[in-house]
Short mmCIF file of C-alpha atoms in Angstrom, two decimals:
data_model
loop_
_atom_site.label_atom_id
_atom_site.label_comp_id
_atom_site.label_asym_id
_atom_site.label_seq_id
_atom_site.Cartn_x
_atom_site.Cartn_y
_atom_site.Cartn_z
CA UNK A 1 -7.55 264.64 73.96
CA UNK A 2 -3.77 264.23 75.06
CA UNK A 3 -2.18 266.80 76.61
CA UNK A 4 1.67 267.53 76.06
CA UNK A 5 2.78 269.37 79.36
CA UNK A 6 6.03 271.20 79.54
CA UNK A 7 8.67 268.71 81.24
CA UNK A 8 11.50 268.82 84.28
CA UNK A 9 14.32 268.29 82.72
CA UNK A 10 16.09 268.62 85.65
CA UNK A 11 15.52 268.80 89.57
CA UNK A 12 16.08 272.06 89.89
CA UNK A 13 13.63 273.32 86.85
CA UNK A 14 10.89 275.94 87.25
CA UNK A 15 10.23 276.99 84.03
CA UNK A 16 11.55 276.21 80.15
CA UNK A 17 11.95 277.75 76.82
CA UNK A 18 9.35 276.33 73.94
CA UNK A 19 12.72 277.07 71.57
CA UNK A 20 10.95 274.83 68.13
CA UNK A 21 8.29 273.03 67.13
CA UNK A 22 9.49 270.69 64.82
CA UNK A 23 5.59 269.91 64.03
CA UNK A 24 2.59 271.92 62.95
CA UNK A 25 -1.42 271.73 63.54
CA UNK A 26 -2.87 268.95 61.72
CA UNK A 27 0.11 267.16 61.61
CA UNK A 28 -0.01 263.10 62.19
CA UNK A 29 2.68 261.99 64.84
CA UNK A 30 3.30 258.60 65.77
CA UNK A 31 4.80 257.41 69.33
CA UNK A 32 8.50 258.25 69.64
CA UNK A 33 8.52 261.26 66.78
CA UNK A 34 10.63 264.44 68.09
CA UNK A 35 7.72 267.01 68.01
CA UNK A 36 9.97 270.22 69.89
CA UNK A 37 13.22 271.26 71.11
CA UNK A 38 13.03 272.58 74.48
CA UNK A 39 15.64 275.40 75.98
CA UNK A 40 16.36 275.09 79.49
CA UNK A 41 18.98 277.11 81.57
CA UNK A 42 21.57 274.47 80.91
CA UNK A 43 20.49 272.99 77.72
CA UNK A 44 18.84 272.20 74.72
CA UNK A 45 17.04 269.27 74.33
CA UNK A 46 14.16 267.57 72.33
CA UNK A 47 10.77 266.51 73.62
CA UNK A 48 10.03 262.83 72.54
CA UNK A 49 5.83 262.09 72.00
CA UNK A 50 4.45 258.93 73.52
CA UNK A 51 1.17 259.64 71.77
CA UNK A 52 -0.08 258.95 68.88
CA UNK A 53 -2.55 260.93 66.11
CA UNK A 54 -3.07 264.61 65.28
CA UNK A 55 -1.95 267.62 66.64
CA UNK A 56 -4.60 269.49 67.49
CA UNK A 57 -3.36 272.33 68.92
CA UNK A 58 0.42 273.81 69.18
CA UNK A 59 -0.80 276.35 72.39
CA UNK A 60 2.68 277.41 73.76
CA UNK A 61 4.48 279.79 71.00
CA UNK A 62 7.84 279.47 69.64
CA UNK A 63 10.25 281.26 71.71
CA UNK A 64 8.01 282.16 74.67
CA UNK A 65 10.03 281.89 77.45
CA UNK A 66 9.30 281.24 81.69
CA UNK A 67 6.61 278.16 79.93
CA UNK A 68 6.60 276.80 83.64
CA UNK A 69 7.28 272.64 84.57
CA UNK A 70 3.73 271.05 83.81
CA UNK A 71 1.71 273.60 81.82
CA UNK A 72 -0.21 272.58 78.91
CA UNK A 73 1.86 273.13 75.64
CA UNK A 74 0.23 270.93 73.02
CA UNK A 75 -2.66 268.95 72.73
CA UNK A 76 -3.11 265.25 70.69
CA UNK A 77 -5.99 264.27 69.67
CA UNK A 78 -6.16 260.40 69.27
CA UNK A 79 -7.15 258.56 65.66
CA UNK A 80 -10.38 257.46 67.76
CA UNK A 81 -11.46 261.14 68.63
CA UNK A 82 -10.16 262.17 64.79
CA UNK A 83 -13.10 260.12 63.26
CA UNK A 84 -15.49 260.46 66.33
CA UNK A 85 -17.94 263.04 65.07
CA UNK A 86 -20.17 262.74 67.67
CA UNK A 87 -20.79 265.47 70.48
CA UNK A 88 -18.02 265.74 73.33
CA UNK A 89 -18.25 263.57 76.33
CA UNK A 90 -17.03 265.21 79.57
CA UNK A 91 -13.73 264.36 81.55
CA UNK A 92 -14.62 262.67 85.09
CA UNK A 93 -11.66 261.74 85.83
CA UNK A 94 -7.93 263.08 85.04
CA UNK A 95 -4.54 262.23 86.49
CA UNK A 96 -1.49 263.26 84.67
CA UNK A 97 2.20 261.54 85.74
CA UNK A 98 5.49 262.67 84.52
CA UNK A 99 8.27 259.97 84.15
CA UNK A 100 11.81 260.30 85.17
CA UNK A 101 13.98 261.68 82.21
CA UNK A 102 15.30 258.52 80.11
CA UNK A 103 18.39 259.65 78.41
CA UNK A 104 20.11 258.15 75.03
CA UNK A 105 23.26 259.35 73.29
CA UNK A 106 23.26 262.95 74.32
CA UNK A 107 19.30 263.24 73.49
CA UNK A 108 17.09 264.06 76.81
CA UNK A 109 13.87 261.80 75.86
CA UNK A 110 10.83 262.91 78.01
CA UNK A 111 7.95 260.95 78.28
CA UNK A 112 4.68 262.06 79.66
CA UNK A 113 1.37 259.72 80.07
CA UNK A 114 -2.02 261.45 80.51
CA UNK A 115 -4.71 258.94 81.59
CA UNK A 116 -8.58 259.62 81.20
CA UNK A 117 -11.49 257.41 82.23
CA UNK A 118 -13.20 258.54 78.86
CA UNK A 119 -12.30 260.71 76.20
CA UNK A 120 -12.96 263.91 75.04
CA UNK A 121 -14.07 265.01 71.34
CA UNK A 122 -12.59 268.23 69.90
CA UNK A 123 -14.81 271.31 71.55
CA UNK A 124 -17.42 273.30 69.14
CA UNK A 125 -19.67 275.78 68.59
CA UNK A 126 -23.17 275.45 67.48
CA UNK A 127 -24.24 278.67 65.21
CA UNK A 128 -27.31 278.11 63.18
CA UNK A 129 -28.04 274.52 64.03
CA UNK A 130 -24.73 273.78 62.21
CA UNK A 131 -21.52 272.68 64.64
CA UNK A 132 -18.45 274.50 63.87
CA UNK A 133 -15.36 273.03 64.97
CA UNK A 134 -12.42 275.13 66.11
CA UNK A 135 -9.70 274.84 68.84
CA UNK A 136 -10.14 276.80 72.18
CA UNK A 137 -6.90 278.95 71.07
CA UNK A 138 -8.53 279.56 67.41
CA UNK A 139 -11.80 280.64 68.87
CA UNK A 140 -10.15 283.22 71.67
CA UNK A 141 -8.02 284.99 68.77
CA UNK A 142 -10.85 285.07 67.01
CA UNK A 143 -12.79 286.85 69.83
CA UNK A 144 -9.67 288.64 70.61
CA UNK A 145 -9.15 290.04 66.86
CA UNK A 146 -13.27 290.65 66.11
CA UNK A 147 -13.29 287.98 63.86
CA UNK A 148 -16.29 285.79 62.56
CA UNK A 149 -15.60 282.36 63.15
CA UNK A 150 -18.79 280.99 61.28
CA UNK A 151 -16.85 282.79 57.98
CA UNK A 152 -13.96 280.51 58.58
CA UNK A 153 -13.30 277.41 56.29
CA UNK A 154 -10.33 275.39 58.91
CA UNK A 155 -7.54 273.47 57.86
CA UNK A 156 -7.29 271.53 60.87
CA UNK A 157 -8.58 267.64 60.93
CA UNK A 158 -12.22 267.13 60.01
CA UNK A 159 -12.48 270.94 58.83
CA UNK A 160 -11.44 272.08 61.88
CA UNK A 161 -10.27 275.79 62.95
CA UNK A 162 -7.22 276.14 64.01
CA UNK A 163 -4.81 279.15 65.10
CA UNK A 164 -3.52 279.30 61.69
CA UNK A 165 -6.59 279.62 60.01
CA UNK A 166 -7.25 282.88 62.11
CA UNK A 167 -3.52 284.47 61.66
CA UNK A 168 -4.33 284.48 58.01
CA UNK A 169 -7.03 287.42 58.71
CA UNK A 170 -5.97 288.54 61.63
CA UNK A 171 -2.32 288.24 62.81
CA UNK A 172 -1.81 288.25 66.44
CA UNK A 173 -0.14 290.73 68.06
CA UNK A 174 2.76 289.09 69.82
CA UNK A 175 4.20 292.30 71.25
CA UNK A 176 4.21 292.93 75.28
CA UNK A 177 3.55 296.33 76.39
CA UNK A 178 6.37 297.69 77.33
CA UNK A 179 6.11 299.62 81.21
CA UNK A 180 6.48 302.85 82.32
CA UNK A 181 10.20 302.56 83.47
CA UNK A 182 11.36 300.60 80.35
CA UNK A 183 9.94 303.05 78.15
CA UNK A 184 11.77 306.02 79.77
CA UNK A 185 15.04 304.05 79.47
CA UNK A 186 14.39 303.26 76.18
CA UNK A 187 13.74 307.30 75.71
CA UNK A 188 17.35 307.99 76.61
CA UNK A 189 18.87 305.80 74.46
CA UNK A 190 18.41 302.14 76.29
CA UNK A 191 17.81 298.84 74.38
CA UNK A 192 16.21 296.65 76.89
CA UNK A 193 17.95 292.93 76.50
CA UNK A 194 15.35 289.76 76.93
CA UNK A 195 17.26 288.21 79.77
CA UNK A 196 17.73 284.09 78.74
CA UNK A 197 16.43 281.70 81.30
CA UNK A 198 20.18 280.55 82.44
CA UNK A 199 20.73 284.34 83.31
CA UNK A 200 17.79 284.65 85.55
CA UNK A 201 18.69 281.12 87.04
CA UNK A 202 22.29 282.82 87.36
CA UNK A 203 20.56 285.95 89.07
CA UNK A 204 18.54 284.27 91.20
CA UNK A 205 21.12 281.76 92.82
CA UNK A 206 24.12 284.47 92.57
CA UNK A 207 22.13 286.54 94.98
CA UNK A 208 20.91 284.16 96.93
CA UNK A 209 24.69 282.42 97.87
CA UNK A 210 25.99 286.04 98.21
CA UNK A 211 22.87 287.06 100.78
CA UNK A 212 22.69 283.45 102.59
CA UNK A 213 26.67 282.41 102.55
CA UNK A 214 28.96 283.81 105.36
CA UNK A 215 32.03 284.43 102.77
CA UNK A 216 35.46 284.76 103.50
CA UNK A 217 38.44 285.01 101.54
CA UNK A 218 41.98 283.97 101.54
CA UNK A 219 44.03 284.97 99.06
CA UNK A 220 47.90 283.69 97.87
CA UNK A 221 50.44 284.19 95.31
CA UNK A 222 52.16 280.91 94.37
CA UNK A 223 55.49 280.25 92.51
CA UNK A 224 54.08 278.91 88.69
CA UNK A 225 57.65 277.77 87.63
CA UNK A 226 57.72 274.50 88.34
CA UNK A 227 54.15 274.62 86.69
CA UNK A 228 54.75 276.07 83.46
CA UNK A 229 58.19 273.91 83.06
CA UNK A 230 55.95 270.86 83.62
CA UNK A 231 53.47 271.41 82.05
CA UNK A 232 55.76 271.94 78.86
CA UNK A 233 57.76 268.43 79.48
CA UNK A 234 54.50 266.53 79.62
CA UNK A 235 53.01 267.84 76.76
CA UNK A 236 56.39 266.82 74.48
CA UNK A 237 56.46 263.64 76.09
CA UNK A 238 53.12 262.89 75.65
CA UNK A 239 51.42 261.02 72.89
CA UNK A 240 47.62 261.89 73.91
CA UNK A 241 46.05 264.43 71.30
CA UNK A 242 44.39 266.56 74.38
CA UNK A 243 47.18 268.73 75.77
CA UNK A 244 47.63 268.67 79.12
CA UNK A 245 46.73 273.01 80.13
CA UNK A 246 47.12 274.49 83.26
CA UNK A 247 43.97 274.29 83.69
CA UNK A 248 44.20 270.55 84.21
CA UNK A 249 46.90 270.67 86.90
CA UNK A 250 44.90 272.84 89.02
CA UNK A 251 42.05 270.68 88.44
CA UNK A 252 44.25 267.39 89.84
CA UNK A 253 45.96 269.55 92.58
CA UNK A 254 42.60 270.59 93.83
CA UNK A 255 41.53 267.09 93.91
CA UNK A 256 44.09 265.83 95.75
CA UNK A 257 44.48 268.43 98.75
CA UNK A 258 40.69 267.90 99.02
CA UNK A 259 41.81 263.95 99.71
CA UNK A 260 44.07 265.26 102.48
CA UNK A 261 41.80 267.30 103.66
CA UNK A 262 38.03 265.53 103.38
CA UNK A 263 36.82 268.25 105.91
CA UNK A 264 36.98 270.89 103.43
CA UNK A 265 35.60 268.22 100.90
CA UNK A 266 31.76 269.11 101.73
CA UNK A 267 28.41 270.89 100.83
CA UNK A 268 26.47 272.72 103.13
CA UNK A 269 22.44 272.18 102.62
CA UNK A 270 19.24 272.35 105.35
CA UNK A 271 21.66 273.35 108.02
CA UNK A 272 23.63 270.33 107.89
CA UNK A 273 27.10 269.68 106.96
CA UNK A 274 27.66 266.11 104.38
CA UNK A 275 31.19 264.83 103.24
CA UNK A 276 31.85 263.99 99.54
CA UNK A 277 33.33 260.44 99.43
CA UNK A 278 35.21 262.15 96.26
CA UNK A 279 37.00 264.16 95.21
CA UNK A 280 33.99 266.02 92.05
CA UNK A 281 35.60 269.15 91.05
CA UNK A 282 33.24 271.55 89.47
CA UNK A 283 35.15 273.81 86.51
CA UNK A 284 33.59 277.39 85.61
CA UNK A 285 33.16 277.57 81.69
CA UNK A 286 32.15 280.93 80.05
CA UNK A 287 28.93 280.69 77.57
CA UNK A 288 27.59 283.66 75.69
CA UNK A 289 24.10 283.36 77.93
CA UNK A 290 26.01 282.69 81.39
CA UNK A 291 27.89 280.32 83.10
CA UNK A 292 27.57 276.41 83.26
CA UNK A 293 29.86 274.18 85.71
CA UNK A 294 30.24 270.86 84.53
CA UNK A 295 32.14 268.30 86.88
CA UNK A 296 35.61 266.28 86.64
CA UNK A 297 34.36 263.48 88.79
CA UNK A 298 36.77 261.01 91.32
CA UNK A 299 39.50 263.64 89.52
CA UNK A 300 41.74 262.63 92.59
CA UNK A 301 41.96 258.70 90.94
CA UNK A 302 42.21 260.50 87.38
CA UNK A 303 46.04 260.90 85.50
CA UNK A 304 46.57 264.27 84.51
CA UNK A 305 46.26 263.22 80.33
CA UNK A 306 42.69 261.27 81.69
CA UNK A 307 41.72 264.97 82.93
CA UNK A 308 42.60 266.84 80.01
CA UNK A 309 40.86 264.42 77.66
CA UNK A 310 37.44 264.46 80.26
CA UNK A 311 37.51 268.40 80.70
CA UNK A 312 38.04 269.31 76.50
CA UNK A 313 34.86 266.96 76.51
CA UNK A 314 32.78 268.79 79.20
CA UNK A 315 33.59 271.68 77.70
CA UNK A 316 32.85 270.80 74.21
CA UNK A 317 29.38 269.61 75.38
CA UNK A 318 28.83 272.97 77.32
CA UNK A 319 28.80 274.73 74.52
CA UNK A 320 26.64 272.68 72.55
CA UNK A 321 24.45 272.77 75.37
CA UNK A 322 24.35 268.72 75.17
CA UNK A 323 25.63 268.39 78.97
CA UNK A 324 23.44 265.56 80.93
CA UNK A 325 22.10 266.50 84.20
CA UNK A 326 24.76 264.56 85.62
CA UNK A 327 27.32 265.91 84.31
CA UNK A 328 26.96 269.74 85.98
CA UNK A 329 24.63 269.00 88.82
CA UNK A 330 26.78 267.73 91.96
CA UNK A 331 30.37 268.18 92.53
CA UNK A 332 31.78 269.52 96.15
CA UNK A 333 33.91 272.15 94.66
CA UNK A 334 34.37 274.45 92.16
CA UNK A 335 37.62 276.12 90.26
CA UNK A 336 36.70 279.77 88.33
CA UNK A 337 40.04 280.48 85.98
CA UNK A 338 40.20 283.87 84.53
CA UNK A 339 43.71 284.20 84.47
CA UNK A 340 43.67 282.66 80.98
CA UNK A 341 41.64 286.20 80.04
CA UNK A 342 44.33 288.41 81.75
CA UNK A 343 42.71 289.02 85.24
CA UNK A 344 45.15 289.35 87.85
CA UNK A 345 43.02 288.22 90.61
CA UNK A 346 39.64 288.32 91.72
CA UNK A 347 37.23 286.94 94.32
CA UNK A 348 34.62 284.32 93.53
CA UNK A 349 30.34 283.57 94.79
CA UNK A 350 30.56 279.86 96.08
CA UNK A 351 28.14 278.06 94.18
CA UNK A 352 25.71 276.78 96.56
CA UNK A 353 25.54 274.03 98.20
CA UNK A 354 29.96 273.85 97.89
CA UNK A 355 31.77 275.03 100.76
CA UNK A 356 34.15 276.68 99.01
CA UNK A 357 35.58 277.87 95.47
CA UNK A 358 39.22 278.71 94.02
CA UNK A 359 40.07 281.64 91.94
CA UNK A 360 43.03 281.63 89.84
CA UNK A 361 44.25 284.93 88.54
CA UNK A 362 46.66 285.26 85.08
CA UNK A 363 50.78 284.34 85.89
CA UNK A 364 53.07 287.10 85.58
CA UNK A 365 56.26 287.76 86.25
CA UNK A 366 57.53 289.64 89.14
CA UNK A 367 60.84 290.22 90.49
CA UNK A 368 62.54 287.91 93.09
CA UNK A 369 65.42 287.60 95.01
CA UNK A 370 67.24 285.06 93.42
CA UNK A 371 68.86 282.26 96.13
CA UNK A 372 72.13 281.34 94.22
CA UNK A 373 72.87 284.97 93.29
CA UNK A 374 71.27 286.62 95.69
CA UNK A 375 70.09 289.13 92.81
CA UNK A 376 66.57 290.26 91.67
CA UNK A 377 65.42 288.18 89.02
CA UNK A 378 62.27 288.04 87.14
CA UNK A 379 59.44 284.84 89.17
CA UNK A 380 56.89 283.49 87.23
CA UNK A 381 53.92 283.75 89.69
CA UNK A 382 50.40 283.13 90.16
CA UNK A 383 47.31 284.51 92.33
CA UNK A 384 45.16 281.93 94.12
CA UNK A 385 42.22 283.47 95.73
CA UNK A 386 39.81 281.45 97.88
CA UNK A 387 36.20 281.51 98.98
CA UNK A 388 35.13 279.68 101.93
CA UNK A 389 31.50 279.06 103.55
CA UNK A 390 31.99 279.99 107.28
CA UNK A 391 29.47 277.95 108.39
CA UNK A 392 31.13 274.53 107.14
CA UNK A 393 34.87 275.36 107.11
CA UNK A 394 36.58 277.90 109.77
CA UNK A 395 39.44 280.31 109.04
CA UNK A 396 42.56 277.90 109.67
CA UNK A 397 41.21 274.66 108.37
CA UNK A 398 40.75 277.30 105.17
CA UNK A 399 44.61 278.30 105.30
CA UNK A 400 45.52 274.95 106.22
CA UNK A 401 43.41 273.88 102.69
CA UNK A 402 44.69 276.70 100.44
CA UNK A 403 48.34 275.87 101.44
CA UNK A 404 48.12 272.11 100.09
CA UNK A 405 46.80 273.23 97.15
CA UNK A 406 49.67 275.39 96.67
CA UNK A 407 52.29 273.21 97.52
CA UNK A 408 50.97 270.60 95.06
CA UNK A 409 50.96 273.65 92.25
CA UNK A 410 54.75 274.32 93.47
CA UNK A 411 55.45 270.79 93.06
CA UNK A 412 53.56 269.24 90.33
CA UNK A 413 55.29 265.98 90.07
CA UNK A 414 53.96 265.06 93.49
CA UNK A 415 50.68 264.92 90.87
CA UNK A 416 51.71 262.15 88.92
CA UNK A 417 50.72 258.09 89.41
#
């Protein structure tokens, strides 16, 4: 018997989603068939077999949800234990070893191996002198739902019960009691809403930057003319097919002041302090189950048109939730943009382990003494608010940080090699 365990797909993954099983019991698989698709809190990907035979048994059901790293999801049983009719033969020895995620195309590929000294025929049941064959999750629905098992005729290989076989008398009931609290919310009018697994990992890491990280804010508004009149000129002079959006130039001016300043270009992790070499800008982008960050990396050796083409990618990818781990895990610091949604300004949770994370608020006009007339006029302008991690970065090494990337925003020529 093979076991199929539920994989890491990445470092930081506790638990998965068992979204599909793109096989059923009794089905024949050979080595390298896609058998599931597997939902984590970043994406969706599809869970490769290395075995080969029957599947036995399909234990992990379709849309359960917290399935955590390792757990037994599936079992295989080989062509040798298909035709072995013989009884079992006990397991001395077992030692199960997950391999590192291979990765092809935007296809996560995971590959388990499950060695055994000897192996292990299909369990029974002896009733009457006469084995009957079932599955261990046939035979506890059966128990569960009062239901004969010696009445059974299976479908499964070699006659075989399997959980099938006992839904067709007795469907399981998949529903979880609801608790004491939900069901008075639910008595005034509540709906409660199955929270996804990139929610909770949202939840969980939200709370834990805003309880562990000594936050402090510094907040700016910046003249956007100079930005909005560029940013026009080198979209009509450009040939590329990605427009070049805002967006992008706050992505390259970011990059570049953290260049100038490399102390401000860090993480903070196990009470120690460690200096990205580059300049891996993380960029916010909104999903309809959370938030993902994917990362614009070296964006300080990038052209503003290589940018634009990189992040309409990322983005793209996000939301087909075919990102790579490498692609969103990393990056030194992060840029949250809701002016594009009409926020004016706002303050935003570092993502641990960054230092520090920019907020960029909507532009509007306000009025502004003009310098040649010396008359109010209405200024295009723009709020920058920024979040700092007091234990790697102090108060004027913040300012000092904030003001560079301003100036570049003021003066985005100085962005263009």
């Amino acid at each position: 018997m093979q076991k199929i365990l539920m994989p890491a797909l990445s470092p930081t993954m506790e638990s998965g989603t068992l979204s599909k099983w793109l096989v059923k019991e009794g089905d024949e698989i050979k080595i390298g068939d896609i058998i599931a698709e597997i939902e984590t809190d970043k994406a969706l990907m599809e869970l490769e077999s290395i075995y080969e035979g029957t599947v036995d048994e399909l234990i992990a059901i379709e849309g359960k949800t917290e399935i955590k790293v390792n757990d037994v999801i599936a079992n295989i049983s080989s062509m040798e234990e298909t035709n072995n009719q013989g009884p079992s033969v006990p397991v001395e020895t077992q030692e199960i070893q997950s391999k590192k995620i291979s990765e092809s195309d935007n296809i996560t590929k995971i590959r388990q191996r499950d060695f055994s000294l000897q192996k292990q025929a299909p369990q029974s049941e002896v009733i009457d002198n006469q084995r009957v064959f079932a599955s261990p999750l046939a035979r506890r629905l059966a128990k569960e739902n009062k239901v004969d098992i010696n009445k059974i005729s299976g479908t499964g290989p070699r006659g075989r019960i399997i959980k099938s076989d006992i839904e067709k008398i007795q469907p399981t009931n998949q529903n979880v009691p609801i608790n004491d609290e939900s069901t008075e919310l639910l008595k005034n009018n509540y709906e409660e809403i199955v929270i996804s697994p990139m929610r909770k990992v949202i939840a969980k890491r939200m709370s834990d930057a805003k309880k562990d990280i000594p936050h402090f804010y510094l907040r700016r508004k910046i003249s956007a003319e100079k930005l909005l009149k560029s940013r026009t000129e080198l979209n009509e002079t450009s040939f590329n097919a990605n427009k070049i959006t805002i967006n992008d130039i706050i992505v390259k001016a970011c990059a570049q002041a953290l260049r100038d300043f490399p102390t401000c270009n860090v993480i903070y992790k196990n009470q120690k302090i460690y200096q990205s070499l580059n300049s891996d800008v993380s960029i916010a982008v909104a999903l309809e189950d959370g938030l993902i960050t994917p990362i614009i990396k070296e964006a300080e050796l990038k052209s503003l048109s290589d940018i634009a083409s990189e992040s309409k990618e990322l983005i793209n990818k996000a939301k087909e939730k075919s990102l790579k781990p490498e692609e969103y895990i990393g990056g030194s610091f992060s840029i949250s943009n809701l002016g594009m949604v009409g926020v004016d300004n706002f303050d935003a949770i570092i993502n641990p382990p960054q230092a520090s994370i920019l907020a960029v608020g909507k532009i509007s006009k306000e009025p502004s003494i003009c310098e040649e007339s010396n008359k109010l006029v209405p200024h295009n302008v723009m709020a920058l608010n920024l979040s700092v991690d007091h234990r790697a970065i102090d108060g004027y090494l913040g300012a000092q940080f904030l003001d560079r990337i301003s100036f570049y925003l003021e003066s985005p020529l100085r962005l263009l090699h």
